[in-house]
Amino acid sequence: MAQMGMVMNLDKCIGCHTCSVTCKQAWTNRSGTEYVWFNNVETRPGQGYPRRYEDQDKWKGGWTLNRRGRLQLRTGPRWKRLLGIFASPIQPELKDYYEPWTYDYHALIDAPLGDDFPVARPKSLITGEDMKVTWSANWDDDLGGTTEMGHLDPIVAKVRQESNEKIKFEFEKTFMFYLPRICEHCLNPACMASCPSGAIYKRSEDGIVLVDQDKCRGWRQCMTGCPYKKIYFNHKTGKAEKCTFCYPRVEVGLPTVCSETCVGRLRYLGLFLYDADAVTAAAATKDEKQLYQAHLDVILDPNDPEVIANARQQGIPADWLDAARRSPVYALAKKYKVALPLHPEYRTMPMVWYIPPLSPIVDLLRDQGHDAEEAGVLFGALRELRIPVEYLAELFTAGDTAQIDRVLSILAAMRAYMRNVTLGRPADESIATAVGMTGTEIREMYRLLAIAKYDERY
Amino acid sequence: MASSPTAGVDGPASDALLSIGKFFSRWEESDDGRLVFRKGGRAGDVFYRDRWSHDKVVRSTHGVNCTGSCSWKVYVRDGIITWESQQTDYPSPGSDRPDYEPRGCPRGAAFSWYTYSPTRVRYPYARGVLLEMYREAKQRLKDPVLAWADVVTDPERRRRYQQARGKGGLVRVSWQEAVEMIAAAHVHTIKTYGPDRCSGFSPIPAMSMVSHCVGTRFTQLIGGVMTSFYDWYADLPVASPQVFGDQTDVPESGDWWDATYLMMWGSNVPVTRTPDAHWMAEVRYRGTKVVTVSPDYADNTKFADEWLPAQAGTDAALAMAMTHVILKEYFVDRRVPFFVDYVRQYTDLPFLITLTEAPVSDAAPHGGLVPGKFLTAADLAADPSQAAPEDAWKTVLLDAATGQPKVPNGSMGFRYAESGEGQWNLDLGDVVPALSLRDAKVAEETAEVLLPHFADEEGEGGVLRRGVPVTRINGKLVTTVFDLMLAQHGVGRPGLPGEWPTGYDDASSPYTPAWQAEITSVPAEACIRIAREFATNSEDSEGRSMIIMGAGICQWFHADATYRAILSMLILTGAMGRNGGGWAHYVGQEKCRPITGWISLANGLDWSRPPRTMIGTAYWYMHTDQWRFDGYAADALASPLAEGNLTGMHTADTIAQSTRLGWMPFYPQFDVNPLDLADDARAAVDAGTAETPSAYVAQQLADGKIKPSIADIDAPENWPRTLVLWRSNLMGSSAKGNEYFLKYLLGTHSNLAAEEGAADIRPKDVTWREDAPEGKLDLLLSADFRMTSTTLLSDIVLPAATWYEKNDLSSTDMHPFVHAFSPAIDPPWEAKSDFDAFHLIAQELSRQAKTHLGTRHDLVAVPVQHDTPGETAQPGGVVRDWARGDVAPIPGKTMPVLQIVERDYTAIADKLATVGPLADKLGFTVKNVTFPMADEVDRLGRTNGVMLGGAGDGRPAIDTDVKLAEAILAFSGTTNGELATAGFKALEKRVGKHLHDLSEGSEEKRITFPMTQSSPQPVITSPEWSGSETGGRRYAPFTVNVERLKPWHTLTGRMHFFLDHDWMRDLGETMPTYRPPLDMHKLFGEPQIGPDGAKQVVVRYLTPHSKWSIHSEYQDNLFMLSLSRGGPTVWMSPADAESIGVADNDWVECDNANGVLVGRAIVSHRMPVGVVYVHHAQERTIDVPKSEKTGRRGGIHNSVTRLLVKPTHLIGGYAQLSYTFNYLGPTGNQRDHVATIRRRSQEVQY
């Protein structure tokens, strides 16, 4: 089947939140969804939005394998959940997102003559009462408050379990990066499986996961089911809402709002072809660290004649197959293998993938006096990244640091290889070979990542 | 679809249960029932499909001071603006480069919120108290001007409405009544005190040229004063005019892509250059190394290969040490031909400096030699009195081959004199300049020179004794700038006397890597390594080492010194004037690309010249009485080797002297109404008692019969009376010393706790009145679309159209395009564009003028200006004061230019709406290139039509915003190829080099307003700027200078390391140097930095630019507040927080003598100890409680700052150190302040 997918190159993300704002303006700028950000950007380390959503021990999102090795929602077997349908599901409360607020702005204009400057005080959008703002959609942006609260990041906690030395919130050891998030439009969506009303569906032509606003009965089981907490409850309509992958735009050939407005130019959209029959088995791969490979295996080669023939047979039109061949997300995920899924261990088979952030890479080598651009040094430095590889591995590879090393090596090799090209020196093919690529492949990948023309991103 | 035995979901029981559900609804699903597939276009999708629908999409942009100049799509449905997203149709820079799309940021994306927000100003408002009094008087007197006068001249009533400022009580008025009061205030002021008591402030023309132009034009037509912004904002890098003779010229961000080594120094690119940051991220993939210098773990450090966390304000120490390494390894140990050839041709390094005897002082008890002045051709003459006047402006170097002095082309002496035609160029012919005296066959001696340094923490200053090779020319002992630079940086050579560092590891000798490590905390090894990488990269890539510099280092008191230190690295390595190399200074959106059209029309040069423009910093420093609170005298900052030009002077004295000598402007100019003065002067000429009006005025001044206003600044006749603010939020954003503004300028309440300066440091040339006046302004008027600290304080508030409701133009230095604002909707409620508002005011003023003003003459005093022959008024950079009897008072030479201008006040509206006759008669001149306008005026008359009747009869119409936009585009070389080529041809005559090919072929190209609405338009290469876009290359500054040998606009015609003006010497800054942040303890008695053990900590109070606002814009926007902390914040380090028991999100107060800010703490380990970040322009409008300290509303960020004027920024009349508006002037720097932070009661009151 065909699936729209997205790849975000975190290495280029500047954490500006333009995507969040344009998305919110377009989709959730209305009552009932004040607290809702279909697209949000998190500073990592940080708790994310809603707070600690990655703590599945608490929120019970996604899938696990039961004793039989079959997939089972973390909330328990389906019959059990159906019986508990009227009970309050496990889901974040407003305080875990944030209590949306406004200000009595009109006071600035209407204030009668008094003895001091008029001021607009914060007022809760829920209760209408005065409030002190204590949490927002992005409270720990740029490591705000991280010294006190950083340990609440579930990944920080996990990495520290292995070694307390790995992450220290000290000036000299500061690191951060940004993680923009939308709905993953999973191949194996736990939200859909959780819905008692059958209101959530995956579009057969492009795999976009939607909530049918007519069918939704507001059970909110989907919110529990989604481990990424990307389904929101509209408290006005009493229905679930979620990122729609901007289908009204995608259908007419426009990129999603978040992609087109991304000023870091780090989002790629495209089509995947995948083997729908293999999804369940792949999602049930026993070893969590093998889930990434299993996921890759489900994604089919759009240039493979057999795949093309099968797809034609399934009724996938020729222009879609064309799109699949030109798909930048396919290239990044499967050809160059630099993009990785977010939390594969949730077993939902997410389809928004990420290129992990490379930098900063060499500043910890400063005392050693290395030439930062020398390829060998770059590779050697990977383990010295400011961002602990273990942290990235917990995000993208269920803890498999080797895959992170591999991707970062490719990115580092690209920089080393291209420096010679830029300075008009002979290219050093050994740099490409060292990461299992050819110089031509490096240049092609470079074009996609660096030049990143509009037509080639989407 | 078959499932394997284990690969299903849950188990069989579950499957059975689930299948029951299918009786209720049918859908296509996977066999295991886990997946539901449906085809698109079903009813369930309708909601979102419906939401994504609109009637039209309109191109516009945001007129905000951010350099973004991003083109946006504004979506409109049912006549309502719904949202915006970015345009992606910028012309491509090429197939092998990234594109400019999409440009934008979260702030811009949130703009449409303002359109219908509850903070929108929907109607005109006036302060109720004032309005009542005005109405009463009007009822009584039947005339608006008499009514206004009646209210404002009554001390009791005046005080009542002034004290109500900022305290609410605004009431709705009609446009008609608002405009009537505004006009009356202006007419009354012009009539009673003079037009130079009317002032206006609106910054950054490039962000909406038409809106800026119309109000400025109005102000200049009435003879009012426009105060500057670029220097006032401390965005002006004063080093730029000092070193380059240029305001600022920088590469577009697309040129970062050409860099192969990229440093970001005090510039947090992702936050402050959001739409351009991708170039920095992407160029790394080409193998470009990225290095950041920042005291905190700034956002851009995420991208950096190396982070040099230099302590705040110590950046020059790091740069000096890097330059030390570069000079030693690339100029002395090894001579890199690429570098040496470059500096010989393009810099002042080979030029000769005289050495003179230092006066005996504590620092030099036995005297000694110090660097003096540039040797000039006049010094070579056997009889100097026979030398041509221009010889004093021709600098001299040595021919390496012959050892003979040579006067090469290109210096200032060739720029204006008839004898220099065709020779103002950098062509050295056969001469190879001796970089060091040792390179020439001359009778070499050596000498020890005394060089000032300020390496100790208090910045007290000391003396370095280092040697240089010297020789004698015509009896004068000389050496080269290069030899002095080696001495300054402590790079020794064999056989030279003096004390030298023993090596890089010598921490005791200034400017070594080890020395800087103790100051900056950057390890010496890192300093050495980065310096080497930087220089080697430049050698390998022919100058593609680039430094992006920003407000983090630009807004310090001594930023000019810091910048010069950093620029040294770039100039020495041949990186300036290169694509991919050189400085990339981005603070302020300074580049209005169609500059000639905008500046000429804005200043009303088509109707009358010269305009009154004012250095903002000095204006506010004096008029808000901050000068009364200086804790130190100007000479407290002087070099230990100073010769005494500043001795005993207060900073106010330095401004007074600068004004008196024609260096810098000051307004009001004199203690009399310039209209009356013009009458007197004309009468004196008619009576035969004076030769010219200006001679009459000069004599009156010399006789003390009239006095400069600054001499008694607090006298009522010298107050500014009206202030018009549009496109600006002075009181909520840029007003450094905010509480002084409130108290003295506006006369309302404040949080000020400062004490006036002691009697022994008070000024001599400025009268000290025992009681400083409170409430100088009669009228504060603002136009805005949202409620700001400024509108809260204004007497009258006009509802402005937003950026989605008018036509205008935008450009920036970051990209090479000009594009449009267009109205997506008509201005709602009673909002009007600035354009319409000023026309209404002008019409009413013209009407009222019939009774009260008529046609008058105005005596205008302006300083001598850069890029005019006036800049050669005062040779040698020597201070000669007519008021002290040093020289005769000669207008335009030893004192300001004095000129009479006719003003028909009944015709202001007509003139505002038409292009005046001086355009065709004189053309428009920018940077001494005159563009002929006759054809263009004629053409514009045919496209725009002409006005009929009145003063503008038959003249081209600019009576709509679109027509004014067309005029700006038509009158500029960058948007009118014919003018560009004409300008180059004019310049060629002087330069003697081929230039006009740079725009040849573009003569037919005329960018019109509709073109800018259809898509962003790339501009044409023009002599208005220093770089070239010819052939589609990326814009980089000074490429024309380097490639075409066109001189820089400096004394030598080259980039300057050495500045020999008397005041530069007395401040110890003839060469790049390190000056530590000001010691606020010593200068102002503020406590020492650090915790005091009593729950308060003293920190450096820094106000960097925010992620959630563009200055004050957007900081009140609900989206930005929801994504951040929802109100004013104070970022601090865990250690500082702990020392005062502060937890994240606790309420804290920051205060010092200037005022107090209340905010909530953000505690983060990314912050260094001893520093807080109170992000710039956090206003007092949103969630600001009352201060525990004062009981009044705390904030804004500038409540805790005040102005500190650096005297050397006031130098004028001397080549590149000459005034031009926004080009040179004292910066309103604010980074050196310290504040005390306390945890306050968490129970806050509003």
mmCIF file of C-alpha atoms in Angstrom, chain B residues 486-725:
data_model
loop_
_atom_site.group_PDB
_atom_site.id
_atom_site.type_symbol
_atom_site.label_atom_id
_atom_site.label_comp_id
_atom_site.label_asym_id
_atom_site.label_seq_id
_atom_site.Cartn_x
_atom_site.Cartn_y
_atom_site.Cartn_z
ATOM 1 C CA LEU B 486 52.784 44.748 15.701
ATOM 2 C CA ALA B 487 53.831 46.810 18.699
ATOM 3 C CA GLN B 488 50.251 47.230 19.861
ATOM 4 C CA HIS B 489 49.616 43.497 19.691
ATOM 5 C CA GLY B 490 52.919 42.625 21.301
ATOM 6 C CA VAL B 491 54.407 40.823 18.345
ATOM 7 C CA GLY B 492 58.137 41.359 18.699
ATOM 8 C CA ARG B 493 60.846 41.320 16.128
ATOM 9 C CA PRO B 494 64.607 41.158 16.644
ATOM 10 C CA GLY B 495 66.377 44.357 17.429
ATOM 11 C CA LEU B 496 63.456 46.365 18.735
ATOM 12 C CA PRO B 497 63.478 47.985 22.154
ATOM 13 C CA GLY B 498 60.646 47.691 24.650
ATOM 14 C CA GLU B 499 58.983 45.026 26.731
ATOM 15 C CA TRP B 500 57.589 42.088 24.825
ATOM 16 C CA PRO B 501 55.707 38.920 25.716
ATOM 17 C CA THR B 502 57.909 35.896 26.118
ATOM 18 C CA GLY B 503 55.479 33.756 24.154
ATOM 19 C CA TYR B 504 51.857 32.784 23.726
ATOM 20 C CA ASP B 505 51.913 31.518 27.286
ATOM 21 C CA ASP B 506 52.962 34.861 28.765
ATOM 22 C CA ALA B 507 49.840 35.779 30.692
ATOM 23 C CA SER B 508 51.353 38.969 32.051
ATOM 24 C CA SER B 509 51.701 40.747 28.735
ATOM 25 C CA PRO B 510 48.558 42.078 27.090
ATOM 26 C CA TYR B 511 47.121 40.505 23.975
ATOM 27 C CA THR B 512 48.740 37.082 24.189
ATOM 28 C CA PRO B 513 46.532 33.974 24.120
ATOM 29 C CA ALA B 514 47.408 33.223 27.752
ATOM 30 C CA TRP B 515 46.617 36.794 28.754
ATOM 31 C CA GLN B 516 43.165 36.633 27.205
ATOM 32 C CA ALA B 517 42.408 33.285 28.841
ATOM 33 C CA GLU B 518 42.418 34.920 32.258
ATOM 34 C CA ILE B 519 39.934 37.530 31.049
ATOM 35 C CA THR B 520 37.644 35.561 28.786
ATOM 36 C CA SER B 521 37.910 32.014 30.247
ATOM 37 C CA VAL B 522 38.555 30.728 26.733
ATOM 38 C CA PRO B 523 41.585 28.423 26.927
ATOM 39 C CA ALA B 524 44.695 29.799 25.250
ATOM 40 C CA GLU B 525 45.000 26.670 23.123
ATOM 41 C CA ALA B 526 41.502 27.151 21.740
ATOM 42 C CA CYS B 527 42.259 30.789 20.952
ATOM 43 C CA ILE B 528 45.450 29.857 19.142
ATOM 44 C CA ARG B 529 43.884 26.998 17.260
ATOM 45 C CA ILE B 530 40.847 28.913 16.064
ATOM 46 C CA ALA B 531 43.036 31.834 15.000
ATOM 47 C CA ARG B 532 45.176 29.462 12.961
ATOM 48 C CA GLU B 533 42.231 27.665 11.426
ATOM 49 C CA PHE B 534 40.621 30.970 10.596
ATOM 50 C CA ALA B 535 43.696 32.384 8.882
ATOM 51 C CA THR B 536 44.707 29.171 7.187
ATOM 52 C CA ASN B 537 41.226 28.757 5.827
ATOM 53 C CA SER B 538 41.395 32.245 4.404
ATOM 54 C CA GLU B 539 44.743 31.502 2.825
ATOM 55 C CA ASP B 540 43.405 28.253 1.345
ATOM 56 C CA SER B 541 40.130 29.688 0.132
ATOM 57 C CA GLU B 542 41.269 33.213 -0.805
ATOM 58 C CA GLY B 543 39.373 35.048 1.843
ATOM 59 C CA ARG B 544 36.338 32.919 2.539
ATOM 60 C CA SER B 545 36.539 33.257 6.320
ATOM 61 C CA MET B 546 33.479 35.026 7.645
ATOM 62 C CA ILE B 547 32.366 36.361 11.001
ATOM 63 C CA ILE B 548 28.701 36.997 11.678
ATOM 64 C CA MET B 549 28.625 39.694 14.328
ATOM 65 C CA GLY B 550 25.647 40.748 16.356
ATOM 66 C CA ALA B 551 24.061 42.708 19.133
ATOM 67 C CA GLY B 552 25.673 40.532 21.773
ATOM 68 C CA ILE B 553 28.893 42.407 21.140
ATOM 69 C CA CYS B 554 27.613 45.532 19.391
ATOM 70 C CA GLN B 555 25.631 47.092 22.208
ATOM 71 C CA TRP B 556 28.407 47.624 24.740
ATOM 72 C CA PHE B 557 29.821 51.008 25.585
ATOM 73 C CA HIS B 558 33.150 50.069 24.020
ATOM 74 C CA ALA B 559 31.692 48.025 21.177
ATOM 75 C CA ASP B 560 33.546 50.074 18.594
ATOM 76 C CA ALA B 561 36.814 48.926 20.108
ATOM 77 C CA THR B 562 35.586 45.334 20.174
ATOM 78 C CA TYR B 563 34.468 45.495 16.575
ATOM 79 C CA ARG B 564 37.757 46.970 15.442
ATOM 80 C CA ALA B 565 39.572 44.134 17.206
ATOM 81 C CA ILE B 566 37.467 41.529 15.421
ATOM 82 C CA LEU B 567 37.589 43.326 12.069
ATOM 83 C CA SER B 568 41.382 43.171 12.295
ATOM 84 C CA MET B 569 41.220 39.409 11.922
ATOM 85 C CA LEU B 570 39.150 39.746 8.760
ATOM 86 C CA ILE B 571 41.106 42.564 7.167
ATOM 87 C CA LEU B 572 44.500 41.029 7.869
ATOM 88 C CA THR B 573 43.434 37.767 6.277
ATOM 89 C CA GLY B 574 42.166 39.429 3.112
ATOM 90 C CA ALA B 575 38.578 38.438 3.767
ATOM 91 C CA MET B 576 36.830 41.787 3.339
ATOM 92 C CA GLY B 577 35.262 42.456 -0.045
ATOM 93 C CA ARG B 578 35.002 38.756 -0.828
ATOM 94 C CA ASN B 579 32.065 36.537 -1.467
ATOM 95 C CA GLY B 580 31.971 34.180 1.490
ATOM 96 C CA GLY B 581 34.309 36.288 3.566
ATOM 97 C CA GLY B 582 34.467 39.303 5.780
ATOM 98 C CA TRP B 583 32.184 40.722 8.362
ATOM 99 C CA ALA B 584 28.512 40.006 8.410
ATOM 100 C CA HIS B 585 27.103 42.451 10.905
ATOM 101 C CA TYR B 586 23.406 42.052 11.432
ATOM 102 C CA VAL B 587 21.845 44.332 13.975
ATOM 103 C CA GLY B 588 18.946 46.404 12.743
ATOM 104 C CA GLN B 589 17.332 46.265 9.350
ATOM 105 C CA GLU B 590 19.390 49.061 7.999
ATOM 106 C CA LYS B 591 19.360 48.424 4.295
ATOM 107 C CA CYS B 592 16.669 50.318 2.511
ATOM 108 C CA ARG B 593 17.803 49.153 -0.890
ATOM 109 C CA PRO B 594 16.048 51.862 -2.953
ATOM 110 C CA ILE B 595 17.829 54.378 -0.758
ATOM 111 C CA THR B 596 18.027 57.420 -2.969
ATOM 112 C CA GLY B 597 14.311 57.652 -3.593
ATOM 113 C CA TRP B 598 13.391 56.947 -0.033
ATOM 114 C CA ILE B 599 15.875 59.266 1.674
ATOM 115 C CA SER B 600 15.363 62.155 -0.694
ATOM 116 C CA LEU B 601 11.590 62.056 -0.495
ATOM 117 C CA ALA B 602 11.606 61.365 3.242
ATOM 118 C CA ASN B 603 13.771 64.390 3.857
ATOM 119 C CA GLY B 604 11.665 66.486 1.500
ATOM 120 C CA LEU B 605 14.780 67.352 -0.505
ATOM 121 C CA ASP B 606 12.598 67.971 -3.527
ATOM 122 C CA TRP B 607 11.145 71.022 -1.751
ATOM 123 C CA SER B 608 13.757 72.317 0.672
ATOM 124 C CA ARG B 609 17.262 71.540 1.948
ATOM 125 C CA PRO B 610 18.853 70.809 4.365
ATOM 126 C CA PRO B 611 16.690 68.662 6.619
ATOM 127 C CA ARG B 612 16.970 68.628 10.391
ATOM 128 C CA THR B 613 18.207 65.261 11.551
ATOM 129 C CA MET B 614 19.409 64.515 15.033
ATOM 130 C CA ILE B 615 21.544 61.950 16.826
ATOM 131 C CA GLY B 616 18.965 60.222 18.986
ATOM 132 C CA THR B 617 21.235 59.263 21.836
ATOM 133 C CA ALA B 618 22.408 62.785 22.546
ATOM 134 C CA TYR B 619 18.886 64.085 22.088
ATOM 135 C CA TRP B 620 17.409 61.805 24.732
ATOM 136 C CA TYR B 621 20.435 61.934 26.999
ATOM 137 C CA MET B 622 20.030 65.684 27.240
ATOM 138 C CA HIS B 623 16.264 66.111 27.029
ATOM 139 C CA THR B 624 15.453 63.360 29.510
ATOM 140 C CA ASP B 625 18.045 64.857 31.854
ATOM 141 C CA GLN B 626 20.031 61.683 32.146
ATOM 142 C CA TRP B 627 23.108 63.869 31.854
ATOM 143 C CA ARG B 628 22.356 65.209 35.317
ATOM 144 C CA PHE B 629 22.915 61.762 36.776
ATOM 145 C CA ASP B 630 26.331 60.892 35.400
ATOM 146 C CA GLY B 631 28.559 59.680 38.171
ATOM 147 C CA TYR B 632 31.743 60.441 36.309
ATOM 148 C CA ALA B 633 33.398 63.011 34.062
ATOM 149 C CA ALA B 634 34.173 62.316 30.431
ATOM 150 C CA ASP B 635 37.886 62.074 31.137
ATOM 151 C CA ALA B 636 37.336 59.166 33.526
ATOM 152 C CA LEU B 637 37.518 56.977 30.452
ATOM 153 C CA ALA B 638 40.607 58.647 29.009
ATOM 154 C CA SER B 639 43.929 57.103 28.164
ATOM 155 C CA PRO B 640 46.691 57.506 30.726
ATOM 156 C CA LEU B 641 48.600 59.168 27.885
ATOM 157 C CA ALA B 642 45.822 61.619 27.023
ATOM 158 C CA GLU B 643 46.842 65.080 25.960
ATOM 159 C CA GLY B 644 43.946 66.682 27.758
ATOM 160 C CA ASN B 645 41.360 67.493 25.136
ATOM 161 C CA LEU B 646 38.687 65.961 27.351
ATOM 162 C CA THR B 647 40.096 66.970 30.683
ATOM 163 C CA GLY B 648 37.550 68.411 33.061
ATOM 164 C CA MET B 649 34.712 67.882 30.645
ATOM 165 C CA HIS B 650 31.376 66.376 31.502
ATOM 166 C CA THR B 651 29.838 64.185 28.807
ATOM 167 C CA ALA B 652 27.276 66.943 28.239
ATOM 168 C CA ASP B 653 30.191 69.283 27.560
ATOM 169 C CA THR B 654 31.486 66.956 24.892
ATOM 170 C CA ILE B 655 28.094 67.044 23.184
ATOM 171 C CA ALA B 656 27.994 70.817 23.467
ATOM 172 C CA GLN B 657 31.452 71.113 21.961
ATOM 173 C CA SER B 658 30.689 68.632 19.225
ATOM 174 C CA THR B 659 27.614 70.675 18.300
ATOM 175 C CA ARG B 660 29.451 73.956 18.481
ATOM 176 C CA LEU B 661 32.207 72.740 16.195
ATOM 177 C CA GLY B 662 29.797 71.528 13.526
ATOM 178 C CA TRP B 663 30.602 67.889 14.240
ATOM 179 C CA MET B 664 27.208 66.629 15.353
ATOM 180 C CA PRO B 665 23.735 68.161 15.198
ATOM 181 C CA PHE B 666 21.719 69.284 18.165
ATOM 182 C CA TYR B 667 18.129 70.482 18.336
ATOM 183 C CA PRO B 668 16.565 72.736 19.271
ATOM 184 C CA GLN B 669 19.536 74.598 17.811
ATOM 185 C CA PHE B 670 19.456 77.955 19.573
ATOM 186 C CA ASP B 671 17.615 79.601 22.421
ATOM 187 C CA VAL B 672 15.584 81.632 19.930
ATOM 188 C CA ASN B 673 12.927 80.700 17.415
ATOM 189 C CA PRO B 674 14.761 79.990 14.145
ATOM 190 C CA LEU B 675 11.902 81.673 12.246
ATOM 191 C CA ASP B 676 12.520 84.900 14.119
ATOM 192 C CA LEU B 677 16.262 84.454 13.780
ATOM 193 C CA ALA B 678 15.894 84.108 10.021
ATOM 194 C CA ASP B 679 13.883 87.334 9.966
ATOM 195 C CA ASP B 680 16.574 89.109 11.966
ATOM 196 C CA ALA B 681 19.332 87.714 9.765
ATOM 197 C CA ARG B 682 17.581 88.733 6.585
ATOM 198 C CA ALA B 683 16.887 92.141 8.026
ATOM 199 C CA ALA B 684 20.545 92.539 8.960
ATOM 200 C CA VAL B 685 21.589 91.649 5.426
ATOM 201 C CA ASP B 686 19.015 94.066 4.017
ATOM 202 C CA ALA B 687 20.274 96.738 6.373
ATOM 203 C CA GLY B 688 23.813 96.048 5.283
ATOM 204 C CA THR B 689 25.004 95.128 8.766
ATOM 205 C CA ALA B 690 25.796 91.563 7.770
ATOM 206 C CA GLU B 691 27.100 90.067 4.571
ATOM 207 C CA THR B 692 25.045 86.936 4.648
ATOM 208 C CA PRO B 693 22.413 85.560 7.001
ATOM 209 C CA SER B 694 24.811 82.872 8.145
ATOM 210 C CA ALA B 695 27.527 85.399 8.869
ATOM 211 C CA TYR B 696 25.029 87.327 10.942
ATOM 212 C CA VAL B 697 24.110 84.267 12.968
ATOM 213 C CA ALA B 698 27.747 83.238 13.403
ATOM 214 C CA GLN B 699 28.496 86.654 14.795
ATOM 215 C CA GLN B 700 25.489 86.574 17.107
ATOM 216 C CA LEU B 701 26.747 83.255 18.445
ATOM 217 C CA ALA B 702 30.289 84.475 18.808
ATOM 218 C CA ASP B 703 29.034 87.506 20.678
ATOM 219 C CA GLY B 704 26.911 85.365 22.932
ATOM 220 C CA LYS B 705 23.738 87.172 21.877
ATOM 221 C CA ILE B 706 22.170 83.900 20.946
ATOM 222 C CA LYS B 707 23.143 80.678 22.618
ATOM 223 C CA PRO B 708 23.045 77.058 21.580
ATOM 224 C CA SER B 709 20.050 75.425 23.214
ATOM 225 C CA ILE B 710 22.234 72.801 24.769
ATOM 226 C CA ALA B 711 23.948 75.488 26.821
ATOM 227 C CA ASP B 712 20.814 75.770 28.942
ATOM 228 C CA ILE B 713 19.060 72.575 28.072
ATOM 229 C CA ASP B 714 16.511 72.689 30.886
ATOM 230 C CA ALA B 715 15.289 76.199 30.056
ATOM 231 C CA PRO B 716 11.653 76.057 28.852
ATOM 232 C CA GLU B 717 12.516 77.687 25.528
ATOM 233 C CA ASN B 718 14.875 74.784 24.805
ATOM 234 C CA TRP B 719 12.517 71.889 25.473
ATOM 235 C CA PRO B 720 11.182 69.687 22.736
ATOM 236 C CA ARG B 721 7.460 70.347 22.680
ATOM 237 C CA THR B 722 5.851 67.819 20.378
ATOM 238 C CA LEU B 723 6.911 64.259 19.698
ATOM 239 C CA VAL B 724 5.256 62.143 17.043
ATOM 240 C CA LEU B 725 5.842 58.401 17.181
#
